[in-house]
Amino acid sequence: MKPVKVGLLGLGTVGTGVVRIVEGHQEDLSSQVGSPIIIEKIAVKNTDKDRSVAVDSSKLTTDPWEVIRDPEIDVIVEVMGGIEQTKAYMLEALELGKHIVTANKDLMALHGAEILAKAHEKQCDVFYEASVAGGIPIIRTLIEGFSSDRITKIMGIVNGTTNYILTKMSQEGASYEDVLAEAQALGYAEADPTSDVEGLDAARKMAIMGTLGFRTNVELQDVTVKGISQVSKEDIQYAKRLGYEMKLLGIADREQDQVSISVQPTMVRTSHPMAAVNGVFNAVYVYGEAVGETMFYGPGAGEMPTATSIVADLVAVIKNLKLGVNGLQTIAPYKEKKLKSDDQILSKNFILLHVDDKAGVLAQITQVFAEYGVSLESVVQQPNASTPEAEIIIVTHNASKSSMDKVLDHFEGLEVIRGIKSVYRVEG
Amino acid sequence: MKPVKVGLLGLGTVGTGVVRIVEGHQEDLSSQVGSPIIIEKIAVKNTDKDRSVAVDSSKLTTDPWEVIRDPEIDVIVEVMGGIEQTKAYMLEALELGKHIVTANKDLMALHGAEILAKAHEKQCDVFYEASVAGGIPIIRTLIEGFSSDRITKIMGIVNGTTNYILTKMSQEGASYEDVLAEAQALGYAEADPTSDVEGLDAARKMAIMGTLGFRTNVELQDVTVKGISQVSKEDIQYAKRLGYEMKLLGIADREQDQVSISVQPTMVRTSHPMAAVNGVFNAVYVYGEAVGETMFYGPGAGEMPTATSIVADLVAVIKNLKLGVNGLQTIAPYKEKKLKSDDQILSKNFILLHVDDKAGVLAQITQVFAEYGVSLESVVQQPNASTPEAEIIIVTHNASKSSMDKVLDHFEGLEVIRGIKSVYRVEG
């Protein structure tokens, strides 16, 4: 049977994995799709580089346009990264009737709607399973597995770098700086780790999952983001003492038609299955009105896990190609987006205050919470041996973001409070 | 747009959930499939029964044939259970060109190959997501999510009744009989619990997953089965002391082309994510050569979770109907089945022996293991305060089933051994 020809943009870690799987699993793959799959052309930065897979040098080019405009090529697999230029490649590929498989979360979070609209117009497939949680097939689960349900909450540990750092800080009592340096040495963190540690990478993935789960067009600017660079080893020890693990947790939730999406360091109750997701692993917890609690766990990155998701998408594109139904199964978001106001965003909160160690302070502080209608689950005051300060550790019941902001504003003006040391969301 | 008409066979717990979702989520569903979905006819045992959903009595019939032969009906949703008679209904429905969604694991484990072959012949869809692990979309994950990978191991906690019983026994130190009685009172166990507690239900689900994961036709008789009715509270306490939780664990594994599938009470290392799956929850752990470790967790049964899987399948059938591609995506198992021999089935094992409390016994016993090439991870001998016996607790390294059988046979003939109290597989 006539082989399906694939053009690959990028031959870094993930691209290499794609070549390995397409070549190594050729028999299994062609049994499923009914014809051989050939990687016809590969765009790379440097054609002379030594590589860990054998690739016929005649297939390599430094010009992505050569891949995109090759009339023999049916499907483009994009694993080169980048945003604006890559978007131009993708739109041109679609214009030429080629289907796309991409692992590019940045591209999909920022320009997904435009790319999917063009794909719809051209009756092409654009699949992007690998863009969220590497080896976990969470995108098809959200689209197909839960098509009948109404999802009300998606929680994700979707950034392996930060989860590695927080796990190490928790297990070894190490500082953020030390573990980050170690993670960089091991290749788990980039030389410039900003996008990971400041939560941007996780925010992009949450925007993609929120769009699919709530069927409304969640954009990156809709996601409230706070990273982990301010998390201290003391914070993590407080969390543990109270029965929580600190996680960089994305939460997308929905009540009626209103949604909120955020990524922030969160204390997760130890008994919750998400608290046990350690190291570079990812997990996505989905709550549906009918199904209840589900969780999907696996590797979030890496050459081979990410490549399995890409090649699974490639198999899906090729099956559609054989059936002549590419581009017909996409469901565009059909619900008007309504974001929750700060009055409607509820969470439990952990607050650590340093205060003057004298009588009446605790009463003054609890009075502030009462004034803004925030009720408390627990309050502990303890002297700090080395200073004339005391620590007050507060866990609230569910409180609105706006009330909490007012409480914290009020605290700024209170003389007895020497410092608001930490504030974290609490989950479970 | 012309509505799609569905015939429902059965209106018990799950059937009621299907009606609730199709009616309650009508707007979301029709946004996805492009037309209304109508439940046109329902076959029930008793048309006069009071029900927790409002159903127009004119839709009810006591004759399943009336539903199957209704020319208006496009899709049959089978939630009545049963095997031989139900198979006849399914084959006739396919003969008439109707698509099928079923939750019937018994039917699919026993006659899946025949039903799927008929579906292929008639270009009809047969989807059965709800037959394994209720609300967890594991079947589409095995078919589509891991289409590019080579799965080498599937482990499943796929029977909620037994997991509830073992969890309670572990958490409360209760006996099997007491917890079973309680589970029956709560409706978590049937009046006749045999199919659950003897592992048959789990075996059916493992046969279905093994077929999909290994792309070979795993039949029910290929699954070695042992249930939990012999598990004592003492066994569970031993497990805990050694750092394990007792689970009824299905394991399907593959090495090269050879597979083995079994369901048996297994001591699972506490640090393994499967050890934390408690109560009526289900989980499936999948290991792929490329992706590595993944796990899928959620409710294994219940009205609404099971109904979400059924209606998700219904959405998939209707999308295919609109695209005209029903029955074209099924991949029949294409690999010749080769079962591992007992020499090739390896596991760690826990053995509890009661022996004469005298010198030299331990040496005699460890000699037997050595004779059959089974190496030991740990051996503990302890006196039993109330009798002249001692207990010997052994954990082996990986050993073949045939070697272990020889060791146990040999033990039967040893005078110093008063009883082989327990033997369990150990995982992780």
JSON list of N, CA and C in Angstrom, two decimals, chain B residues 198 285 344 370 419:
[
{"chain": "B", "resi": 198, "resn": "GLU", "atom": "N", "xyz": [-14.23, -14.46, 44.00]},
{"chain": "B", "resi": 198, "resn": "GLU", "atom": "CA", "xyz": [-13.36, -15.51, 43.46]},
{"chain": "B", "resi": 198, "resn": "GLU", "atom": "C", "xyz": [-12.55, -15.02, 42.25]},
{"chain": "B", "resi": 285, "resn": "TYR", "atom": "N", "xyz": [-2.73, 0.33, 35.89]},
{"chain": "B", "resi": 285, "resn": "TYR", "atom": "CA", "xyz": [-1.35, 0.76, 35.72]},
{"chain": "B", "resi": 285, "resn": "TYR", "atom": "C", "xyz": [-0.88, 0.17, 34.40]},
{"chain": "B", "resi": 344, "resn": "GLN", "atom": "N", "xyz": [8.33, -19.63, 32.64]},
{"chain": "B", "resi": 344, "resn": "GLN", "atom": "CA", "xyz": [8.61, -18.25, 32.22]},
{"chain": "B", "resi": 344, "resn": "GLN", "atom": "C", "xyz": [7.86, -17.21, 33.05]},
{"chain": "B", "resi": 370, "resn": "ALA", "atom": "N", "xyz": [16.90, -23.73, 47.78]},
{"chain": "B", "resi": 370, "resn": "ALA", "atom": "CA", "xyz": [18.16, -23.77, 47.03]},
{"chain": "B", "resi": 370, "resn": "ALA", "atom": "C", "xyz": [18.13, -24.87, 45.98]},
{"chain": "B", "resi": 419, "resn": "GLY", "atom": "N", "xyz": [2.24, -26.95, 58.39]},
{"chain": "B", "resi": 419, "resn": "GLY", "atom": "CA", "xyz": [1.23, -26.38, 57.49]},
{"chain": "B", "resi": 419, "resn": "GLY", "atom": "C", "xyz": [1.81, -25.28, 56.64]}
]
